[in-house]
Amino acid sequence: MRHRLSLAIVLVLSSTLLARAQTMPPGVQQSLDNLADQPATHTGFTFDRNMMGLAQGLLQSGGLDDQRAAAALTGIRFDTYRYHQPAFYTPEAMAAIIAGYRAAGWKHLVNGNASPANSAQPHSTLTDLWLHFTGADIDDVTVLIRSARDMNLIQVSGDLRPLDLIHLSGHFGIPKVDPDAVMVPAPPGK
């Protein structure tokens, strides 16, 4: 009995690491770890393909048809970093994150209403969105939300159409689409 429990724990941990490795380009995790100028309290969890099957009803209630809801998602990963003092996000580490995603073929969008200059304001946030496409479909999405005292990283894997992202917003911890946000392509080199 104890052996089965240990094996189950190892399988869950390995599937968590595998799910994370599939969506994050090489070198990005190290840059994320060095992004802020101070240590953070970190919490993270992953929904794998099996767990996503349990959520099929929620996806259907959000507007996805039965067959699409079952096939749409293969995994979601959440990471939350909380800082004791307002954090300064190191531009060099952010540049390395952006370069890592670009080198892996991801498209980068940013909130056109926000700027790094006002990110130190208590309620100001910066949002970066990376999309990885296979043809016209999106197979991976990463959302990085930074504010003075916390940072959230949401990674979604699956076979998604752009409209599916709207249906997913507000569920599973994925931020609700902000009607005031204007997501625009990142400037060249960013």
Short mmCIF file of C-alpha atoms in Angstrom, two decimals, residues 102-169:
data_model
loop_
_atom_site.label_atom_id
_atom_site.label_comp_id
_atom_site.label_asym_id
_atom_site.label_seq_id
_atom_site.Cartn_x
_atom_site.Cartn_y
_atom_site.Cartn_z
CA ARG A 102 10.78 34.69 -29.28
CA ALA A 103 13.51 32.13 -30.02
CA ALA A 104 10.95 29.34 -29.50
CA GLY A 105 8.57 30.92 -32.05
CA TRP A 106 6.03 32.50 -29.68
CA LYS A 107 4.12 35.72 -30.48
CA HIS A 108 4.30 38.40 -27.76
CA LEU A 109 1.46 40.79 -26.93
CA VAL A 110 1.48 43.46 -24.23
CA ASN A 111 -1.18 45.61 -22.58
CA GLY A 112 -1.07 48.81 -24.63
CA ASN A 113 -2.56 50.81 -21.71
CA ALA A 114 0.27 50.02 -19.27
CA SER A 115 3.92 50.97 -19.18
CA PRO A 116 6.87 49.78 -17.07
CA ALA A 117 7.26 53.35 -15.75
CA ASN A 118 4.03 53.14 -13.77
CA SER A 119 4.43 49.51 -12.61
CA ALA A 120 5.71 50.69 -9.22
CA GLN A 121 2.30 52.22 -8.48
CA PRO A 122 0.40 50.15 -5.85
CA HIS A 123 -2.50 49.12 -8.10
CA SER A 124 -0.74 49.21 -11.44
CA THR A 125 -0.17 45.98 -13.35
CA LEU A 126 1.76 44.99 -16.43
CA THR A 127 0.44 42.13 -18.54
CA ASP A 128 2.43 40.18 -21.10
CA LEU A 129 0.80 37.50 -23.22
CA TRP A 130 2.67 34.95 -25.33
CA LEU A 131 0.93 32.72 -27.85
CA HIS A 132 2.36 29.71 -29.66
CA PHE A 133 0.54 28.72 -32.84
CA THR A 134 0.24 25.54 -34.86
CA GLY A 135 -1.32 26.77 -38.07
CA ALA A 136 -4.30 28.94 -37.11
CA ASP A 137 -4.78 27.21 -33.73
CA ILE A 138 -3.08 28.15 -30.50
CA ASP A 139 -1.35 25.28 -28.72
CA ASP A 140 0.19 27.18 -25.79
CA VAL A 141 -0.56 30.45 -23.99
CA THR A 142 1.45 32.13 -21.26
CA VAL A 143 0.18 35.14 -19.31
CA LEU A 144 2.58 37.06 -17.03
CA ILE A 145 0.94 39.63 -14.76
CA ARG A 146 3.26 41.81 -12.67
CA SER A 147 2.42 44.34 -10.00
CA ALA A 148 4.36 45.96 -7.16
CA ARG A 149 3.80 43.14 -4.66
CA ASP A 150 2.98 40.06 -6.71
CA MET A 151 3.52 38.29 -10.00
CA ASN A 152 1.29 35.64 -11.56
CA LEU A 153 2.24 33.27 -14.34
CA ILE A 154 -0.53 31.29 -16.05
CA GLN A 155 0.35 28.69 -18.68
CA VAL A 156 -2.35 27.00 -20.76
CA SER A 157 -1.76 24.11 -23.18
CA GLY A 158 -4.18 22.58 -25.62
CA ASP A 159 -5.75 22.91 -29.02
CA LEU A 160 -7.35 26.34 -28.81
CA ARG A 161 -8.94 28.68 -31.26
CA PRO A 162 -8.60 32.39 -30.52
CA LEU A 163 -12.29 32.50 -29.52
CA ASP A 164 -11.67 29.74 -26.95
CA LEU A 165 -9.50 32.15 -24.97
CA ILE A 166 -12.53 34.38 -24.41
CA HIS A 167 -14.55 31.39 -23.16
CA LEU A 168 -11.74 30.38 -20.77
CA SER A 169 -11.28 33.83 -19.25
#
